Amino acid sequence: MASISPIQSLPVELLREIFEYRVEKKEVFAVSQVCSRWRQIAHNSPRLWTDTVRVDVERLLDSVYLDGLKIWLARSEPLLISLSCVAGSHNRYGVLEQIFHTSFRWRSLQFQQSALSLLPISVIAKLAETPLSALEDLDLGGIEEGPPPVTITSSALPRLRRVTISHYTFILHIQLPWAQLTHLTFSTYRGDVAINVLAQCTSLVEAAVYFNTWDELAQPAQPIQTLSELRSLTLGPDGEEGYISPFFDRVSAPALEKLDMDFVEMDGNIEWSETSFTAFQMRSSRITYLELNGCFHLSPENLCTALRHLPCIAELKLGYCYDIVGNEFMTMLVNKDGVTPLAPRLHNLVLMMVDRNVFAPNHFVDMLSSRWWTEADVSVPRAVARWTHVELEMRGDVSLEFTEIIQGLQDRGLPLKFYAIPSSFLPAETL
């Protein structure tokens, strides 16, 4: 039937274009098996074979698998490709040399290890000797402890811009061309190692940094590292209990627009310093987006103080709020005539996992109503931005009265989404 199908009358060039734009990469092999004509077109269409190739490192010892992989890689020539190398617990990375002849075409290289397997430093040393002139994105995953140290220079990786690396020792045994990176995801036990790496990333635009908190405050005071190009910063402190203020004391990001801090993985309390964070904010006065997860580590006063020093804040997302967004928080956001409210440019507010009854319903209504008006109401300029999105997720059983209040706000046109998680769905220890 395939030989008399109308699609068979299409010119080869048009059929190839249809394949390239409509066939998902994971289906390309199936398409190549439909008939001899389709097989010939698919095999001669390199773009069809450029999806990320999953390389099972353990199976590279299987000649049948290896031959099939080489054929697949050859079909994408001469285009750039992305590889994702998956390893088990045996660390047979040496067999990767079987496909190193394609390294000059690698645009992206990722290593995925099991929980018990880290990337040997010897593999990184081999990469340092391999032509990687097209590589833009490198994900090393978790790396083993050295020595010997390995250095990969900018001449070996001229196009590298994105790096992901997890480092679990006290000394970083690899050196990359940090200065040319624009995106970095870096995990380490030591916050000072993270800061030292960031200091070398002078072109960094976006960074996500995960580290254990400091056991004690640094003495003497350390110099401030300025990240002049940084626009987005994610921080994920970890550990049982400790200080995060040394990070804020030592980093300046004058162009920062987005700050995301995730405290959920902290097993103990964070020693929060308003002085350190305020000083960091003063050096980063362009922040328009703030996200805090694990807000239970902060006090309502900490939160309000932080917002006072964010004059440009337009989007605020708070996760695991519990009891810190109470009446004081709501009152400070109310827009009153003659009084400059907190965060006058705020138009997007998301509050997740808020304790029931933590604020009086009238405070919540006043706060939202004071920053909302319809198009017909815009007769005079307002001192605050109008809501574009509000989201509230409450934990615990919510009264019918409060549900009706929410419905009333929505009926007025306010862009409000509301969720309630019943007590029966929550662990008893969190109530």
C-alpha positions as CSV (number, residue, x, y, z in Angstrom):
1,M,0.0,0.0,0.0
2,A,2.9,2.4,0.7
3,S,4.0,2.3,-2.9
4,I,0.7,3.7,-4.2
5,S,0.1,6.2,-1.4
6,P,-0.3,9.8,-2.6
7,I,2.6,10.8,-0.4
8,Q,4.9,8.7,-2.5
9,S,4.4,11.1,-5.4
10,L,6.0,14.0,-3.6
11,P,9.4,15.1,-4.6
12,V,12.3,13.9,-2.5
13,E,13.2,17.4,-1.4
14,L,9.6,18.0,-0.1
15,L,9.3,14.7,1.6
16,R,12.7,15.3,3.4
17,E,11.4,18.7,4.5
18,I,8.2,17.1,5.9
19,F,10.3,14.5,7.8
20,E,12.5,17.2,9.3
21,Y,9.7,19.4,10.5
22,R,7.0,16.8,11.4
23,V,8.8,13.6,12.5
24,E,9.9,13.5,16.1
25,K,13.5,12.5,16.5
26,K,12.7,9.5,18.6
27,E,10.6,8.2,15.6
28,V,13.2,8.7,12.9
29,F,14.3,5.0,13.0
30,A,10.7,3.8,12.6
31,V,10.3,6.2,9.6
32,S,13.4,4.7,8.0
33,Q,11.8,1.2,8.1
34,V,8.6,2.1,6.3
35,C,9.9,1.4,2.8
36,S,13.1,1.5,0.8
37,R,12.4,5.0,-0.5
38,W,11.8,6.4,2.9
39,R,14.9,4.6,4.2
40,Q,17.0,6.2,1.6
41,I,15.7,9.7,2.3
42,A,16.1,9.2,6.1
43,H,19.6,7.9,5.8
44,N,20.6,10.9,3.6
45,S,19.0,13.5,5.9
46,P,21.6,14.2,8.6
47,R,19.3,16.7,10.5
48,L,16.9,13.8,11.3
49,W,19.7,12.1,13.4
50,T,20.8,15.1,15.5
51,D,18.7,14.5,18.6
52,T,20.5,13.9,21.8
53,V,22.2,10.5,21.5
54,R,22.0,8.4,24.7
55,V,25.3,6.4,25.1
56,D,25.1,3.4,27.4
57,V,28.7,3.2,28.6
58,E,28.3,-0.3,29.9
59,R,27.1,-1.6,26.6
60,L,30.0,-0.1,24.6
61,L,31.7,-3.4,25.3
62,D,29.0,-5.1,23.2
63,S,30.2,-5.0,19.5
64,V,26.6,-5.1,18.2
65,Y,25.6,-2.1,20.3
66,L,28.8,-0.2,19.4
67,D,28.4,-0.8,15.7
68,G,24.8,0.4,15.8
69,L,25.9,3.5,17.7
70,K,28.6,4.3,15.2
71,I,26.2,4.0,12.3
72,W,23.7,6.3,14.1
73,L,26.4,8.9,14.7
74,A,27.6,8.7,11.1
75,R,24.1,9.4,9.8
76,S,24.2,12.9,11.4
77,E,27.5,13.9,9.7
78,P,28.6,16.6,9.3
79,L,26.2,18.3,11.7
80,L,26.8,19.0,15.4
81,I,25.4,16.5,17.9
82,S,24.6,16.1,21.6
83,L,25.6,13.1,23.7
84,S,24.3,11.9,27.0
85,C,26.6,9.2,28.5
86,V,24.9,7.0,31.1
87,A,27.1,4.9,33.3
88,G,26.3,2.2,35.9
89,S,28.4,1.3,38.9
90,H,31.4,-0.1,37.1
91,N,32.9,3.1,35.7
92,R,33.9,1.6,32.4
93,Y,34.4,5.1,30.9
94,G,37.6,4.0,29.2
95,V,35.5,2.5,26.4
96,L,34.3,6.0,25.5
97,E,37.4,6.3,23.4
98,Q,35.5,4.1,20.8
99,I,33.4,7.2,19.9
100,F,36.0,10.0,20.5
101,H,36.5,10.2,16.7
102,T,33.3,12.2,16.6
103,S,34.3,14.7,19.4
104,F,34.9,17.6,17.0
105,R,31.1,17.5,16.3
106,W,29.9,17.5,19.9
107,R,27.8,20.5,20.8
108,S,26.7,19.2,24.2
109,L,28.2,16.5,26.4
110,Q,26.5,15.2,29.5
111,F,27.5,12.5,32.0
112,Q,24.8,10.8,34.0
113,Q,26.1,8.6,36.9
114,S,24.3,6.4,39.3
115,A,24.3,7.4,43.0
116,L,27.3,5.1,43.6
117,S,29.3,6.2,40.6
118,L,31.3,9.4,40.1
119,L,33.1,10.6,37.0
120,P,36.8,9.6,37.3
121,I,39.3,12.4,37.0
122,S,41.0,10.3,34.3
123,V,38.0,10.8,32.0
124,I,38.3,14.6,32.4
125,A,42.0,14.3,31.7
126,K,41.2,12.4,28.5
127,L,38.7,15.2,27.5
128,A,41.5,17.7,27.9
129,E,43.4,15.8,25.1
130,T,40.4,15.5,22.8
131,P,39.3,18.0,20.0
132,L,36.2,19.7,21.4
133,S,36.2,22.8,19.3
134,A,32.4,22.8,18.9
135,L,31.4,22.0,22.5
136,E,29.1,24.6,24.1
137,D,27.5,22.7,27.0
138,L,29.3,20.4,29.4
139,D,27.6,18.5,32.2
140,L,30.2,16.5,34.2
141,G,27.7,15.5,36.9
142,G,29.5,14.3,40.1
143,I,33.3,14.1,39.8
144,E,35.7,11.9,41.7
145,E,38.4,13.2,44.0
146,G,41.8,13.9,42.3
147,P,44.8,14.3,42.1
148,P,46.3,14.8,39.7
149,P,44.6,18.1,38.8
150,V,43.4,18.6,35.3
151,T,43.3,21.9,33.4
152,I,41.3,22.4,30.2
153,T,42.1,25.6,28.5
154,S,40.0,28.0,26.5
155,S,41.9,27.0,23.3
156,A,40.7,23.5,23.8
157,L,37.1,24.6,24.5
158,P,36.7,27.9,22.6
159,R,32.9,27.7,22.4
160,L,32.1,26.4,25.9
161,R,29.5,28.6,27.6
162,R,27.5,26.3,29.9
163,V,28.9,24.0,32.6
164,T,27.2,21.8,35.2
165,I,29.4,20.1,37.9
166,S,29.0,18.5,41.3
167,H,32.1,18.6,43.4
168,Y,32.2,16.6,46.7
169,T,35.7,17.1,48.0
170,F,37.4,20.0,49.8
171,I,39.7,20.9,46.9
172,L,38.6,21.3,43.3
173,H,40.9,19.3,41.1
174,I,39.8,20.6,37.7
175,Q,40.3,24.0,36.0
176,L,38.0,25.0,33.2
177,P,38.0,28.2,31.2
178,W,35.7,29.8,33.7
179,A,36.0,33.3,32.3
180,Q,34.1,32.5,29.1
181,L,31.2,30.8,30.8
182,T,27.7,32.4,30.7
183,H,25.8,29.7,32.6
184,L,27.0,27.7,35.5
185,T,25.4,25.1,37.8
186,F,27.8,24.2,40.6
187,S,27.4,22.0,43.7
188,T,30.0,21.7,46.4
189,Y,30.4,21.0,50.1
190,R,32.2,24.3,50.6
191,G,30.8,27.7,50.1
192,D,34.2,29.3,49.8
193,V,35.0,27.0,46.9
194,A,31.8,28.1,45.2
195,I,32.7,31.8,45.7
196,N,36.2,31.2,44.3
197,V,34.8,29.6,41.2
198,L,32.2,32.4,40.7
199,A,35.0,35.0,41.1
200,Q,36.7,33.5,38.0
201,C,33.4,33.5,35.9
202,T,33.6,37.1,34.8
203,S,31.1,36.6,31.9
204,L,28.5,34.7,33.9
205,V,24.9,35.7,33.2
206,E,23.1,32.9,35.0
207,A,24.3,30.8,38.0
208,A,22.8,28.1,40.3
209,V,25.0,27.4,43.2
210,Y,24.5,24.7,45.9
211,F,26.7,24.5,49.0
212,N,26.8,23.6,52.7
213,T,26.4,26.6,55.0
214,W,29.3,27.9,57.0
215,D,29.8,26.6,60.5
216,E,31.2,29.9,61.6
217,L,31.7,33.4,60.3
218,A,34.9,34.1,58.3
219,Q,37.6,35.9,60.1
220,P,39.1,38.2,58.9
221,A,36.6,39.7,56.4
222,Q,37.1,38.5,52.9
223,P,37.2,40.7,49.8
224,I,34.0,41.2,47.8
225,Q,33.9,39.5,44.4
226,T,31.9,41.4,41.8
227,L,29.9,39.5,39.1
228,S,29.2,42.4,36.8
229,E,27.3,40.4,34.1
230,L,25.2,38.2,36.4
231,R,21.4,38.5,35.8
232,S,20.0,35.4,37.5
233,L,21.2,33.7,40.7
234,T,19.9,30.5,42.4
235,L,21.2,29.6,45.8
236,G,20.6,26.2,47.5
237,P,22.3,26.1,50.9
238,D,22.4,22.7,52.6
239,G,23.5,21.3,55.9
240,E,22.3,20.7,59.4
241,E,22.7,24.3,60.7
242,G,24.9,27.2,59.8
243,Y,25.5,30.6,58.3
244,I,24.7,31.8,54.8
245,S,25.7,35.4,55.4
246,P,29.4,34.8,54.3
247,F,28.1,34.4,50.8
248,F,26.3,37.7,50.8
249,D,29.3,39.4,52.5
250,R,31.6,38.3,49.7
251,V,29.5,38.6,46.5
252,S,28.3,41.7,44.6
253,A,26.0,41.4,41.5
254,P,25.1,44.9,40.4
255,A,23.2,43.7,37.3
256,L,21.2,41.0,39.1
257,E,17.5,40.8,38.2
258,K,16.4,37.4,39.5
259,L,17.2,35.9,42.9
260,D,16.0,32.4,43.9
261,M,16.9,31.0,47.3
262,D,15.9,27.5,48.3
263,F,16.2,26.6,51.9
264,V,14.1,23.4,51.8
265,E,17.1,21.0,52.0
266,M,18.3,22.6,55.3
267,D,18.0,20.1,58.1
268,G,18.6,22.8,60.8
269,N,18.2,26.5,61.2
270,I,19.8,29.1,59.0
271,E,21.7,31.8,60.9
272,W,20.2,34.7,58.9
273,S,21.8,38.1,59.0
274,E,19.6,41.0,57.9
275,T,22.7,43.2,57.9
276,S,24.6,41.0,55.4
277,F,21.6,40.4,53.1
278,T,20.6,44.1,53.1
279,A,24.2,45.0,52.2
280,F,24.0,42.5,49.3
281,Q,20.7,44.0,48.2
282,M,22.1,47.5,48.2
283,R,24.8,46.2,45.8
284,S,22.1,44.5,43.7
285,S,19.5,47.2,43.4
286,R,18.0,46.0,40.1
287,I,16.4,42.8,41.4
288,T,12.9,42.5,40.0
289,Y,12.2,38.8,40.8
290,L,12.6,37.2,44.2
291,E,11.8,33.5,45.0
292,L,12.2,32.0,48.5
293,N,11.5,28.3,49.2
294,G,11.6,27.1,52.8
295,C,10.6,30.5,54.1
296,F,10.0,28.9,57.6
297,H,13.7,29.5,58.2
298,L,12.9,33.3,58.2
299,S,10.9,35.5,60.5
300,P,8.1,37.9,59.3
301,E,10.5,40.7,60.2
302,N,13.2,39.2,58.0
303,L,10.9,39.1,55.0
304,C,9.6,42.6,55.4
305,T,13.1,44.0,55.8
306,A,14.2,42.2,52.6
307,L,11.3,43.7,50.7
308,R,12.0,47.2,52.0
309,H,15.3,47.0,50.2
310,L,14.0,45.7,46.9
311,P,12.7,48.9,45.2
312,C,12.3,47.3,41.8
313,I,10.6,44.1,42.9
314,A,7.9,43.1,40.5
315,E,7.5,39.4,41.0
316,L,7.5,37.6,44.4
317,K,7.2,33.9,45.0
318,L,7.3,32.4,48.5
319,G,7.2,28.6,49.0
320,Y,6.6,26.8,52.3
321,C,5.5,30.1,53.9
322,Y,3.8,28.5,56.9
323,D,3.3,31.5,59.2
324,I,5.6,34.3,58.0
325,V,3.0,36.0,55.7
326,G,0.7,37.1,58.5
327,N,-1.2,40.3,59.1
328,E,2.0,42.4,59.3
329,F,3.0,41.3,55.8
330,M,-0.4,41.9,54.4
331,T,-0.7,45.4,56.0
332,M,2.7,46.5,54.7
333,L,1.6,45.7,51.1
334,V,-1.6,47.7,51.4
335,N,-1.7,50.8,49.1
336,K,-3.0,53.8,51.1
337,D,-3.3,57.4,49.9
338,G,-0.3,59.4,50.9
339,V,1.7,56.4,52.1
340,T,4.3,54.6,49.9
341,P,3.6,50.9,50.3
342,L,6.0,48.1,50.4
343,A,7.1,47.0,46.9
344,P,5.1,49.5,44.8
345,R,6.0,47.8,41.5
346,L,4.8,44.3,42.6
347,H,2.3,42.8,40.2
348,N,2.9,39.1,40.5
349,L,2.5,37.4,43.9
350,V,2.6,33.6,44.6
351,L,2.3,32.3,48.2
352,M,2.6,28.6,48.6
353,M,1.9,26.4,51.6
354,V,0.5,29.2,53.8
355,D,-0.8,28.2,57.2
356,R,-4.6,28.6,57.6
357,N,-5.7,31.4,59.8
358,V,-2.2,33.0,59.7
359,F,-3.8,36.2,58.6
360,A,-7.2,37.8,59.1
361,P,-9.3,37.6,55.9
362,N,-10.0,41.3,55.9
363,H,-6.2,42.0,55.8
364,F,-5.9,39.8,52.8
365,V,-8.8,41.4,51.0
366,D,-7.5,44.9,51.8
367,M,-4.1,44.1,50.5
368,L,-5.4,42.7,47.2
369,S,-8.1,45.3,46.7
370,S,-5.8,48.2,47.2
371,R,-3.7,47.1,44.2
372,W,-6.5,46.1,41.9
373,W,-8.8,48.1,39.6
374,T,-10.6,47.5,36.3
375,E,-9.9,49.3,33.1
376,A,-12.9,51.5,33.7
377,D,-11.4,52.6,37.0
378,V,-8.2,54.0,35.5
379,S,-9.0,57.7,35.7
380,V,-6.0,58.8,37.6
381,P,-2.4,57.5,37.8
382,R,-1.9,54.9,40.6
383,A,1.1,54.8,42.9
384,V,1.4,51.0,42.6
385,A,1.3,48.4,39.8
386,R,-1.9,46.5,39.2
387,W,-2.0,42.8,39.9
388,T,-1.4,40.6,36.8
389,H,-1.2,37.3,38.7
390,V,-1.9,36.3,42.3
391,E,-1.7,32.7,43.6
392,L,-2.5,31.5,47.1
393,E,-2.1,27.9,48.3
394,M,-3.2,27.2,51.9
395,R,-2.5,24.1,54.0
396,G,-5.2,22.9,56.2
397,D,-9.0,23.0,56.1
398,V,-10.3,26.4,54.9
399,S,-13.6,27.9,56.1
400,L,-16.6,28.4,53.8
401,E,-16.4,32.1,54.6
402,F,-12.9,32.4,53.3
403,T,-13.8,30.5,50.2
404,E,-16.6,32.9,49.5
405,I,-14.2,35.8,50.0
406,I,-11.9,34.4,47.4
407,Q,-14.8,33.8,45.0
408,G,-15.9,37.5,45.5
409,L,-12.4,38.7,44.6
410,Q,-12.4,36.5,41.5
411,D,-15.8,37.8,40.5
412,R,-14.4,41.3,40.5
413,G,-12.0,40.3,37.8
414,L,-8.9,39.9,40.1
415,P,-6.5,37.4,38.5
416,L,-6.4,35.2,41.6
417,K,-5.8,31.4,41.7
418,F,-6.6,29.7,45.0
419,Y,-5.8,26.2,46.3
420,A,-6.5,24.5,49.6
421,I,-4.7,21.4,50.8
422,P,-7.0,19.6,53.3
423,S,-5.5,18.5,56.6
424,S,-6.1,14.9,55.7
425,F,-3.6,15.2,52.9
426,L,-0.8,16.7,55.1
427,P,1.6,14.8,57.4
428,A,0.6,15.2,61.0
429,E,4.0,16.6,62.0
430,T,3.6,19.5,59.6
431,L,0.3,20.7,61.0
